[in-house]
Short mmCIF file of C-alpha atoms and ligand atoms in Angstrom, two decimals:
data_model
loop_
_atom_site.label_atom_id
_atom_site.label_comp_id
_atom_site.label_asym_id
_atom_site.label_seq_id
_atom_site.Cartn_x
_atom_site.Cartn_y
_atom_site.Cartn_z
CA UNK A 104 -23.56 8.17 52.46
CA UNK A 105 -20.50 6.87 54.46
CA UNK A 106 -18.09 4.43 53.04
CA UNK A 107 -19.05 1.80 55.12
CA UNK A 108 -23.23 2.18 54.26
CA UNK A 109 -21.71 1.88 50.70
CA UNK A 110 -19.70 -1.50 51.30
CA UNK A 111 -22.74 -2.42 53.38
CA UNK A 112 -25.28 -1.92 50.93
CA UNK A 113 -23.24 -3.33 47.60
CA UNK A 114 -22.66 -6.77 49.70
CA UNK A 115 -26.45 -6.82 50.72
CA UNK A 116 -27.87 -10.29 49.43
CA UNK A 117 -30.19 -9.53 45.76
CA UNK A 118 -33.46 -11.08 47.33
CA UNK A 119 -35.91 -12.83 45.14
CA UNK A 120 -39.35 -11.50 45.25
CA UNK A 121 -42.73 -13.28 43.73
CA UNK A 122 -44.67 -10.98 41.90
CA UNK A 123 -48.09 -10.71 42.56
CA UNK A 124 -49.39 -10.76 39.00
CA UNK A 125 -48.16 -10.19 35.39
CA UNK A 126 -46.60 -7.06 35.23
CA UNK A 127 -45.03 -7.53 31.39
CA UNK A 128 -41.15 -7.53 31.07
CA UNK A 129 -41.85 -11.65 30.05
CA UNK A 130 -41.86 -10.00 26.42
CA UNK A 131 -38.08 -8.62 26.53
CA UNK A 132 -37.06 -11.44 24.23
CA UNK A 133 -39.76 -10.67 22.01
CA UNK A 134 -38.89 -7.19 21.68
CA UNK A 135 -34.75 -8.14 20.84
CA UNK A 136 -36.35 -10.45 18.04
CA UNK A 137 -38.63 -8.00 16.72
CA UNK A 138 -36.31 -5.18 16.88
CA UNK A 139 -33.90 -7.63 15.46
CA UNK A 140 -36.01 -8.71 12.79
CA UNK A 141 -36.82 -5.38 11.94
CA UNK A 142 -33.47 -4.29 11.41
CA UNK A 143 -32.31 -7.20 9.30
CA UNK A 144 -28.92 -8.83 9.79
CA UNK A 145 -25.70 -8.97 7.78
CA UNK A 146 -23.75 -11.95 7.05
CA UNK A 147 -20.17 -11.86 5.40
CA UNK A 148 -18.35 -14.87 4.06
CA UNK A 149 -15.04 -15.01 2.00
CA UNK A 150 -14.04 -17.84 0.13
CA UNK A 151 -10.84 -18.28 -0.22
CA UNK A 152 -9.71 -21.48 -3.13
CA UNK A 153 -7.88 -22.22 -5.87
CA UNK A 154 -9.30 -21.21 -9.59
CA UNK A 155 -12.30 -23.44 -10.26
CA UNK A 156 -12.61 -25.09 -7.01
CA UNK A 157 -16.06 -25.07 -6.42
CA UNK A 158 -16.67 -22.00 -4.43
CA UNK A 159 -19.32 -20.21 -6.37
CA UNK A 160 -21.73 -23.16 -7.34
CA UNK A 161 -21.03 -24.29 -3.66
CA UNK A 162 -22.05 -20.25 -2.65
CA UNK A 163 -25.32 -21.23 -5.10
CA UNK A 164 -25.96 -24.00 -3.65
CA UNK A 165 -25.65 -23.29 -0.19
CA UNK A 166 -28.12 -20.36 -0.38
CA UNK A 167 -30.68 -22.26 -3.02
CA UNK A 168 -30.14 -19.56 -5.72
CA UNK A 169 -28.04 -17.62 -8.71
CA UNK A 170 -25.53 -15.37 -7.82
CA UNK A 171 -23.45 -13.39 -10.12
CA UNK A 172 -20.40 -15.18 -11.31
CA UNK A 173 -18.37 -15.28 -13.87
CA UNK A 174 -15.34 -17.41 -14.21
CA UNK A 175 -11.47 -16.17 -13.05
CA UNK A 176 -8.90 -16.32 -15.00
CA UNK A 177 -5.50 -18.46 -14.17
CA UNK A 178 -3.50 -15.02 -15.52
CA UNK A 179 -3.99 -12.94 -12.64
CA UNK A 180 -0.40 -11.21 -10.94
CA UNK A 181 -1.63 -11.25 -7.82
CA UNK A 182 -5.04 -12.14 -5.37
CA UNK A 183 -7.38 -9.60 -5.40
CA UNK A 184 -10.70 -9.34 -3.20
CA UNK A 185 -13.64 -9.02 -5.08
CA UNK A 186 -17.11 -8.73 -2.50
CA UNK A 187 -20.39 -8.70 -4.13
CA UNK A 188 -23.48 -7.85 -1.69
CA UNK A 189 -27.03 -9.34 -1.92
CA UNK A 190 -29.97 -8.58 0.21
CA UNK A 191 -32.01 -12.09 0.42
CA UNK A 192 -35.30 -12.39 2.68
CA UNK A 193 -36.88 -16.00 4.20
CA UNK A 194 -39.83 -15.37 5.82
CA UNK A 195 -39.70 -12.41 6.84
CA UNK A 196 -36.18 -11.95 7.63
CA UNK A 197 -34.06 -9.91 6.00
CA UNK A 198 -30.11 -11.08 5.03
CA UNK A 199 -27.71 -8.45 3.73
CA UNK A 200 -25.50 -11.25 2.43
CA UNK A 201 -21.38 -10.58 1.10
CA UNK A 202 -19.46 -13.10 -0.32
CA UNK A 203 -15.85 -12.09 -0.76
CA UNK A 204 -14.22 -14.21 -3.31
CA UNK A 205 -10.16 -14.30 -3.32
CA UNK A 206 -9.76 -14.37 -6.96
CA UNK A 207 -6.35 -15.65 -8.50
CA UNK A 208 -5.80 -17.72 -5.62
CA UNK A 209 -2.90 -20.34 -6.05
CA UNK A 210 -2.61 -18.65 -9.39
CA UNK A 211 0.96 -17.32 -9.13
CA UNK A 212 3.93 -18.66 -10.08
CA UNK A 213 5.83 -17.30 -6.72
CA UNK A 214 2.68 -17.46 -3.79
CA UNK A 215 4.71 -16.34 -1.20
CA UNK A 216 2.68 -13.29 -1.04
CA UNK A 217 -0.79 -14.58 -1.80
CA UNK A 218 -2.21 -14.21 1.79
CA UNK A 219 -1.03 -10.52 2.03
CA UNK A 220 -4.04 -9.10 0.07
CA UNK A 221 -6.28 -11.14 1.98
CA UNK A 222 -5.26 -10.51 5.34
CA UNK A 223 -5.47 -6.68 4.40
CA UNK A 224 -9.07 -7.12 3.29
CA UNK A 225 -9.94 -8.56 6.71
CA UNK A 226 -7.72 -6.05 8.68
CA UNK A 227 -9.73 -3.13 6.06
CA UNK A 228 -13.03 -3.81 7.47
CA UNK A 229 -12.40 -4.18 10.94
CA UNK A 230 -10.52 -0.65 10.40
CA UNK A 231 -13.35 0.85 8.79
CA UNK A 232 -15.52 -0.19 11.96
CA UNK A 233 -13.04 1.29 14.09
CA UNK A 234 -13.22 4.53 12.94
CA UNK A 235 -16.92 4.93 12.59
CA UNK A 236 -16.66 3.43 16.52
CA UNK A 237 -14.43 6.25 17.42
CA UNK A 238 -16.34 9.06 15.70
CA UNK A 239 -18.60 11.18 18.04
CA UNK A 240 -21.54 11.33 15.74
CA UNK A 241 -21.46 7.05 15.01
CA UNK A 242 -23.97 5.33 13.41
CA UNK A 243 -23.76 1.52 14.03
CA UNK A 244 -27.09 0.95 13.89
CA UNK A 245 -27.24 1.14 10.19
CA UNK A 246 -23.55 1.02 9.65
CA UNK A 247 -23.05 -1.97 6.99
CA UNK A 248 -20.71 -3.68 8.61
CA UNK A 249 -18.67 -5.67 6.16
CA UNK A 250 -16.61 -7.20 8.80
CA UNK A 251 -15.78 -11.01 7.36
CA UNK A 252 -17.57 -13.14 9.64
CA UNK A 253 -16.40 -16.62 8.07
CA UNK A 254 -13.78 -17.41 6.07
CA UNK A 255 -14.65 -20.88 3.97
CA UNK A 256 -11.59 -22.15 3.00
CA UNK A 257 -11.14 -24.90 -0.02
CA UNK A 258 -8.88 -27.80 0.21
CA UNK A 259 -8.10 -29.46 -2.63
CA UNK A 260 -9.33 -33.35 -2.83
CA UNK A 261 -5.44 -34.33 -3.51
CA UNK A 262 -6.22 -37.60 -1.10
CA UNK A 263 -2.31 -36.66 0.20
CA UNK A 264 -1.52 -33.41 2.55
CA UNK A 265 -2.17 -29.95 3.09
CA UNK A 266 -0.44 -28.06 0.80
CA UNK A 267 1.92 -25.00 2.45
CA UNK A 268 0.35 -22.34 0.29
CA UNK A 269 -2.94 -23.50 2.66
CA UNK A 270 -0.97 -23.89 5.37
CA UNK A 271 0.88 -20.84 5.84
CA UNK A 272 -2.63 -19.19 4.17
CA UNK A 273 -4.51 -20.52 7.27
CA UNK A 274 -2.35 -19.77 9.97
CA UNK A 275 -1.79 -15.91 8.66
CA UNK A 276 -5.91 -15.35 8.88
CA UNK A 277 -6.77 -17.54 12.08
CA UNK A 278 -6.51 -14.92 14.58
CA UNK A 279 -8.38 -12.19 12.25
CA UNK A 280 -11.22 -14.44 11.14
CA UNK A 281 -13.46 -17.77 11.97
CA UNK A 282 -12.16 -20.31 9.64
CA UNK A 283 -13.89 -23.28 8.42
CA UNK A 284 -11.75 -25.75 6.28
CA UNK A 285 -13.54 -27.74 3.43
CA UNK A 286 -12.37 -30.57 1.24
CA UNK A 287 -13.96 -29.24 -2.27
CA UNK A 288 -15.26 -31.41 -4.89
CA UNK A 289 -15.69 -34.49 -2.41
CA UNK A 290 -17.22 -36.98 -4.99
CA UNK A 291 -13.57 -36.82 -6.97
CA UNK A 292 -12.17 -38.37 -4.06
CA UNK A 293 -13.38 -42.30 -2.64
CA UNK A 294 -14.53 -43.49 0.74
CA UNK A 295 -11.59 -44.75 2.34
CA UNK A 296 -9.36 -42.07 0.80
CA UNK A 297 -11.69 -39.35 2.01
CA UNK A 298 -11.42 -40.59 6.02
CA UNK A 299 -7.35 -40.70 5.77
CA UNK A 300 -7.38 -37.59 4.37
CA UNK A 301 -9.53 -35.60 6.99
CA UNK A 302 -7.20 -36.99 9.36
CA UNK A 303 -4.50 -35.83 7.62
CA UNK A 304 -5.97 -32.83 7.68
CA UNK A 305 -6.84 -32.76 11.36
CA UNK A 306 -3.38 -33.17 12.39
CA UNK A 307 -1.61 -31.39 9.59
CA UNK A 308 -3.75 -28.39 11.40
CA UNK A 309 -2.91 -28.85 14.62
CA UNK A 310 0.81 -30.10 14.81
CA UNK A 311 1.09 -26.07 12.56
CA UNK A 312 -0.75 -24.38 15.25
CA UNK A 313 -3.87 -23.60 13.04
CA UNK A 314 -6.78 -22.42 15.24
CA UNK A 315 -9.68 -22.93 12.97
CA UNK A 316 -12.91 -22.38 14.32
CA UNK A 317 -14.83 -24.91 16.65
CA UNK A 318 -18.93 -24.98 16.84
CA UNK A 319 -19.69 -23.74 19.97
CA UNK A 320 -20.48 -25.97 22.32
CA UNK A 321 -21.19 -24.04 25.58
CA UNK A 322 -25.11 -23.34 24.66
CA UNK A 323 -27.05 -26.61 26.21
CA UNK A 324 -29.29 -26.41 22.88
CA UNK A 325 -26.70 -27.01 20.51
CA UNK A 326 -23.94 -28.53 22.57
CA UNK A 327 -24.39 -32.14 21.60
CA UNK A 328 -24.92 -31.37 17.89
CA UNK A 329 -22.23 -29.04 17.80
CA UNK A 330 -19.73 -31.49 19.42
CA UNK A 331 -20.60 -33.99 16.82
CA UNK A 332 -20.02 -31.71 14.35
CA UNK A 333 -16.75 -30.89 15.48
CA UNK A 334 -15.66 -34.26 15.21
CA UNK A 335 -16.45 -34.02 11.26
CA UNK A 336 -14.38 -31.45 10.35
CA UNK A 337 -13.38 -30.77 8.15
CA UNK A 338 -16.40 -31.20 5.52
CA UNK A 339 -16.16 -32.69 2.66
CA UNK A 340 -18.56 -30.99 0.15
CA UNK A 341 -20.58 -31.48 -3.29
CA UNK A 342 -22.06 -28.46 -5.47
CA UNK A 343 -24.08 -28.55 -7.89
CA UNK A 344 -27.53 -26.15 -8.50
CA UNK A 345 -28.52 -28.96 -11.34
CA UNK A 346 -31.76 -30.95 -10.58
CA UNK A 347 -31.89 -34.25 -11.30
CA UNK A 348 -34.67 -37.05 -10.95
CA UNK A 349 -34.05 -40.00 -8.05
CA UNK A 350 -36.95 -42.10 -7.84
CA UNK A 351 -39.89 -39.40 -7.90
CA UNK A 352 -37.96 -36.96 -6.77
CA UNK A 353 -36.22 -33.62 -8.02
CA UNK A 354 -32.84 -33.18 -6.27
CA UNK A 355 -30.22 -31.62 -6.83
CA UNK A 356 -26.67 -33.73 -7.96
CA UNK A 357 -24.22 -34.11 -10.13
CA UNK A 358 -24.73 -36.65 -12.61
CA UNK A 359 -21.50 -39.20 -13.79
CA UNK A 360 -22.22 -42.33 -16.27
CA UNK A 361 -22.02 -44.32 -13.85
CA UNK A 362 -24.39 -42.63 -11.28
CA UNK A 363 -25.77 -39.64 -9.56
CA UNK A 364 -24.21 -37.97 -6.04
CA UNK A 365 -26.86 -35.90 -4.54
CA UNK A 366 -25.54 -33.04 -2.75
CA UNK A 367 -28.01 -33.62 0.01
CA UNK A 368 -27.72 -37.11 0.88
CA UNK A 369 -25.37 -37.49 3.76
CA UNK A 370 -23.94 -40.37 3.10
CA UNK A 371 -22.52 -39.06 -0.06
CA UNK A 372 -21.43 -35.69 1.36
CA UNK A 373 -21.12 -33.40 4.08
CA UNK A 374 -22.78 -30.52 2.14
CA UNK A 375 -26.03 -30.86 4.76
CA UNK A 376 -23.94 -30.71 8.04
CA UNK A 377 -21.68 -27.63 6.35
CA UNK A 378 -25.49 -25.57 5.44
CA UNK A 379 -26.75 -26.32 9.10
CA UNK A 380 -23.34 -25.73 11.20
CA UNK A 381 -23.03 -22.64 9.09
CA UNK A 382 -26.41 -21.02 8.34
CA UNK A 383 -29.08 -22.42 10.69
CA UNK A 384 -27.24 -23.18 13.85
CA UNK A 385 -24.11 -21.04 14.21
CA UNK A 386 -24.65 -17.87 12.30
CA UNK A 387 -24.68 -15.94 14.97
CA UNK A 388 -22.33 -17.23 16.72
CA UNK A 389 -20.27 -16.56 13.92
CA UNK A 390 -20.82 -12.85 14.33
CA UNK A 391 -20.41 -12.56 18.03
CA UNK A 392 -17.45 -14.14 17.75
CA UNK A 393 -16.09 -11.68 14.99
CA UNK A 394 -16.93 -8.92 17.36
CA UNK A 395 -16.00 -10.12 20.30
CA UNK A 396 -12.93 -11.87 19.75
CA UNK A 397 -11.32 -11.31 16.34
CA UNK A 398 -12.53 -7.54 16.03
CA UNK A 399 -11.91 -7.28 19.76
CA UNK A 400 -8.41 -8.11 19.28
CA UNK A 401 -7.49 -6.11 16.35
CA UNK A 402 -9.29 -2.52 17.99
CA UNK A 403 -6.54 -3.64 21.50
CA UNK A 404 -4.01 -3.96 18.92
CA UNK A 405 -4.27 -0.92 17.42
CA UNK A 406 -5.74 0.93 20.02
CA UNK A 407 -1.82 0.11 21.96
CA UNK A 408 -0.24 1.14 19.06
CA UNK A 409 -1.92 4.16 19.29
CA UNK A 410 -0.47 4.71 22.60
CA UNK A 411 -3.64 4.17 24.42
CA UNK A 412 -3.17 1.95 28.08
CA UNK A 413 -5.86 0.73 30.35
CA UNK A 414 -3.21 1.23 32.96
CA UNK A 415 -0.44 2.93 33.90
CA UNK A 416 3.06 1.97 34.75
CA UNK A 417 1.53 1.46 38.68
CA UNK A 418 -1.07 -1.05 37.70
CA UNK A 419 -3.53 2.57 38.34
CA UNK A 420 -6.63 2.48 35.54
CA UNK A 421 -5.87 5.35 33.20
CA UNK A 422 -8.31 7.15 31.92
CA UNK A 423 -8.85 7.99 28.14
CA UNK A 424 -8.32 11.34 29.26
CA UNK A 425 -4.93 11.17 30.58
CA UNK A 426 -4.12 8.79 27.93
CA UNK A 427 -4.82 11.92 25.23
CA UNK A 428 -3.18 14.32 27.24
CA UNK A 429 -0.23 12.18 27.53
CA UNK A 430 -0.32 11.63 23.87
CA UNK A 431 -0.49 14.98 22.81
CA UNK A 432 2.17 16.52 25.08
CA UNK A 433 4.33 13.43 23.59
CA UNK A 434 3.39 14.44 19.90
CA UNK A 435 4.15 17.96 20.97
CA UNK A 436 7.44 17.61 22.29
CA UNK A 437 7.93 15.19 19.31
CA UNK A 438 6.95 18.00 16.99
CA UNK A 439 8.93 20.65 18.39
CA UNK A 440 11.91 18.45 18.56
CA UNK A 441 11.64 17.95 14.34
CA UNK A 442 11.14 21.79 13.89
CA UNK A 443 14.56 22.63 15.83
CA UNK A 444 15.94 19.93 13.48
CA UNK A 445 14.91 21.38 10.32
CA UNK A 446 15.63 24.78 11.77
CA UNK A 447 19.72 23.53 12.29
CA UNK A 448 19.17 21.73 8.89
CA UNK A 449 17.92 25.42 7.05
CA UNK A 450 21.04 27.30 9.02
CA UNK A 451 23.27 24.75 7.78
CA UNK A 452 22.18 24.33 4.80
CA UNK A 453 22.16 28.52 4.38
CA UNK A 454 25.74 28.70 5.65
CA UNK A 455 26.83 25.81 3.15
CA UNK A 456 25.36 27.90 -0.07
CA UNK A 457 27.08 31.07 2.06
CA UNK A 458 30.57 29.30 1.78
CA UNK A 459 30.01 27.51 -1.94
CA UNK A 460 29.00 31.24 -2.88
CA UNK A 461 32.13 32.90 -1.39
CA UNK A 462 34.36 30.27 -2.68
CA UNK A 463 32.60 31.34 -6.24
CA UNK A 464 33.09 34.83 -6.02
CA UNK A 465 36.77 34.05 -5.00
CA UNK A 466 37.72 32.00 -7.92
CA UNK A 467 35.81 35.05 -10.51
CA UNK A 468 37.61 37.69 -8.47
CA UNK A 469 41.20 35.94 -9.37
CA UNK A 470 39.91 34.87 -12.58
CA UNK A 471 39.12 38.59 -13.43
CA UNK A 472 42.48 39.21 -12.40
CA UNK A 473 44.61 37.29 -14.31
CA UNK A 474 42.41 38.31 -17.42
CA UNK A 475 42.99 42.04 -16.29
CA UNK A 476 46.73 41.65 -16.18
CA UNK A 477 46.74 39.59 -19.61
CA UNK A 478 44.94 42.84 -21.17
CA UNK A 479 47.49 44.93 -19.29
CA UNK A 480 50.28 42.99 -21.00
CA UNK A 481 48.69 42.76 -24.16
CA UNK A 482 48.28 46.80 -24.42
CA UNK A 483 51.92 47.36 -22.88
CA UNK A 484 53.03 45.34 -26.19
CA UNK A 485 50.74 47.02 -28.40
CA UNK A 486 51.83 50.25 -27.04
CA UNK A 487 55.00 49.25 -27.81
CA UNK A 488 54.55 48.23 -31.33
CA UNK A 489 52.73 51.30 -31.82
CA UNK A 490 55.90 53.34 -30.65
CA UNK A 491 57.97 51.59 -33.11
CA UNK A 492 56.00 52.14 -36.12
CA UNK A 493 55.62 55.70 -35.11
CA UNK A 494 59.71 55.66 -34.93
CA UNK A 495 59.65 53.91 -38.39
CA UNK A 496 57.22 56.10 -40.24
CA UNK A 497 58.94 59.46 -38.89
CA UNK A 498 62.55 57.66 -40.57
CA UNK A 499 60.47 57.15 -43.48
CA UNK A 500 59.09 60.23 -43.81
CA UNK A 501 62.46 61.86 -43.02
CA UNK A 502 64.61 59.83 -45.68
CA UNK A 503 61.06 60.89 -47.95
CA UNK A 504 61.71 64.63 -47.68
CA UNK A 505 65.51 63.92 -48.23
CA UNK A 506 64.90 62.19 -51.48
CA UNK A 507 62.56 65.11 -52.19
CA UNK A 508 64.64 67.39 -51.76
CA UNK A 509 67.24 65.70 -53.60
CA UNK A 510 65.34 64.94 -56.50
CA UNK A 511 63.85 68.73 -56.77
CA UNK A 512 67.68 69.58 -56.62
CA UNK A 513 68.16 67.23 -59.51
CA UNK A 514 65.88 68.46 -61.21
CA UNK A 515 66.99 71.87 -61.18
CA UNK A 516 70.53 71.18 -61.67
CA UNK A 517 69.17 69.27 -65.00
CA UNK A 518 67.82 72.42 -66.43
CA UNK A 519 70.88 74.37 -65.49
CA UNK A 520 73.34 71.63 -66.53
CA UNK A 521 71.46 69.69 -69.71
CA UNK A 522 74.79 67.83 -70.51
CA UNK A 523 75.24 66.30 -66.99
CA UNK A 524 72.05 64.52 -67.19
CA UNK A 525 72.83 61.54 -67.29
CA UNK A 526 75.51 61.12 -64.70
CA UNK A 527 73.25 62.57 -61.89
CA UNK A 528 70.56 59.98 -62.91
CA UNK A 529 72.76 57.43 -62.24
CA UNK A 530 73.78 59.64 -58.74
CA UNK A 531 69.77 59.84 -58.05
CA UNK A 532 69.49 56.19 -58.72
CA UNK A 533 72.67 54.93 -56.41
CA UNK A 534 71.30 56.49 -53.38
CA UNK A 535 70.15 54.35 -50.83
CA UNK A 536 70.26 50.59 -51.93
CA UNK A 537 68.34 49.47 -48.65
CA UNK A 538 65.45 51.44 -50.27
CA UNK A 539 63.20 51.73 -53.32
CA UNK A 540 59.96 53.61 -53.81
CA UNK A 541 57.01 50.76 -54.97
CA UNK A 542 53.90 51.82 -55.93
CA UNK A 543 53.68 54.72 -53.52
CA UNK A 544 54.59 52.20 -50.46
CA UNK A 545 57.70 52.33 -47.96
CA UNK A 546 59.33 48.95 -48.69
CA UNK A 547 62.53 48.11 -46.07
P1 GTP B 1472 -13.83 -19.35 -10.12
O1 GTP B 1472 -14.55 -18.36 -9.42
O2 GTP B 1472 -13.15 -19.20 -11.62
O3 GTP B 1472 -12.02 -19.24 -9.29
O4 GTP B 1472 -14.10 -20.72 -10.23
P2 GTP B 1472 -15.24 -21.26 -8.78
O5 GTP B 1472 -14.17 -21.62 -7.51
O6 GTP B 1472 -15.80 -20.31 -8.47
O7 GTP B 1472 -15.42 -22.60 -9.31
P3 GTP B 1472 -16.74 -22.88 -10.15
O8 GTP B 1472 -17.65 -23.21 -9.00
O9 GTP B 1472 -17.22 -21.97 -10.64
O10 GTP B 1472 -16.70 -24.08 -10.61
C1 GTP B 1472 -16.15 -24.57 -11.56
C2 GTP B 1472 -16.02 -26.38 -12.12
O11 GTP B 1472 -15.87 -26.57 -11.04
C3 GTP B 1472 -17.51 -26.42 -12.87
O12 GTP B 1472 -17.16 -27.25 -13.80
C4 GTP B 1472 -18.28 -26.73 -11.79
O13 GTP B 1472 -19.35 -27.65 -12.39
C5 GTP B 1472 -17.13 -27.74 -11.10
N1 GTP B 1472 -17.60 -28.41 -9.81
C6 GTP B 1472 -18.34 -27.25 -8.99
N2 GTP B 1472 -18.53 -27.84 -7.56
C7 GTP B 1472 -18.17 -28.87 -8.25
C8 GTP B 1472 -18.50 -30.48 -7.35
O14 GTP B 1472 -18.95 -30.36 -5.95
N3 GTP B 1472 -17.80 -31.57 -7.48
C9 GTP B 1472 -17.36 -31.71 -9.04
N4 GTP B 1472 -16.92 -32.36 -9.44
N5 GTP B 1472 -17.24 -30.53 -9.93
C10 GTP B 1472 -17.84 -29.32 -9.15
MG1 MG B 1473 -16.26 -18.20 -9.38
#
């Protein structure tokens, strides 16, 4: 088909045609509903708030059940995230609900890093989903999606203002998750104080640029209720699973000596508003926003970090294949560079070691020569000493022979002239005065 034909074809107006009778595609929404119901839904709530603020009680009250809970201690050295998943069923709809508790939040003396484990947990869930998406054999259909759909941020009912920990944490989370701030234990604050507290919280959030989740107003069916509810934020809630008799009805409430706070009484607190907005009206929007806004942002940043782009520097579309090839070349180049660096490093190291060894060898040689010289000197001295001793021994032997000759001569003379004996003996003992014989040894 020629290019001009193609243009004409695509520019052609769509024509509305009426059907002659029932065809059946009006059942598409029903098919979708049926498919979704069979598949079931998942919803993941993150509860952030200080220890004992009423997180577990509110969850039990919201879903009208008793989840597993255990009191957190105030001595955690860092915030840790504890997810628990439950299968719930209402009519024929299955809900896989995960409640993630930020255990130990606000308990550390230094709270600078309190937000970090929460952010890391949210990112890890995004990363797991991205890895599944990038797999060749994906199974997103039955993948257990653990991405956080909503963060219920429990504000302590001080009546003053938000703590810096709250502002910092919400700021760090607002681009990653839908935040719904709630004032916990709202029965502990008076009506007029609560009104002022709500205004103060909202103005602080705005002035610090914290983006909280806004109930959507683009769908006609819920636009009105959602815009009214947006004006009620943050919801002031009371939680209780205790049932108290009011009139002739059993209601969930908190009973005090001075009266009863009914959880589901809209003039007592905003619990019903929260339940309506979170579960009945906007649960699907929260899931959708998580996927299309927060996850999309994470995915984009991650892929850009990995070097993927949609367009090249000339604003031309960049195919995945090209990006991959460019990245591969970059990687191989880098690898080669690293290899060359390592080789050079190895050569230098060998040279260094060689020089060190040579130096050591030279030192050893010098030492050896020195020892050799000493040895020769010693040898020479010993040789000299030996020569001296030999000379002395020869001299001694000569004297010994002379003495013996003299002795024998004198003996002979004695035997011939016994009268001259004493005189000769005297002569014998007056021989060289410097030498004598002691115990057979010659002493000078
Ligand atoms: P950890 O999991 O240990 O951090 O505590 P938590 O935030 O889950 O609080 P939890 O629901 O265990 O409640 C702590 C205490 O607060 C309990 O004694 C609850 O009865 C009480 N509590 C819970 N909700 C409310 C409330 O709305 N108002 C008041 N006054 N007390 C509440
Ligand atoms: Mg708890």
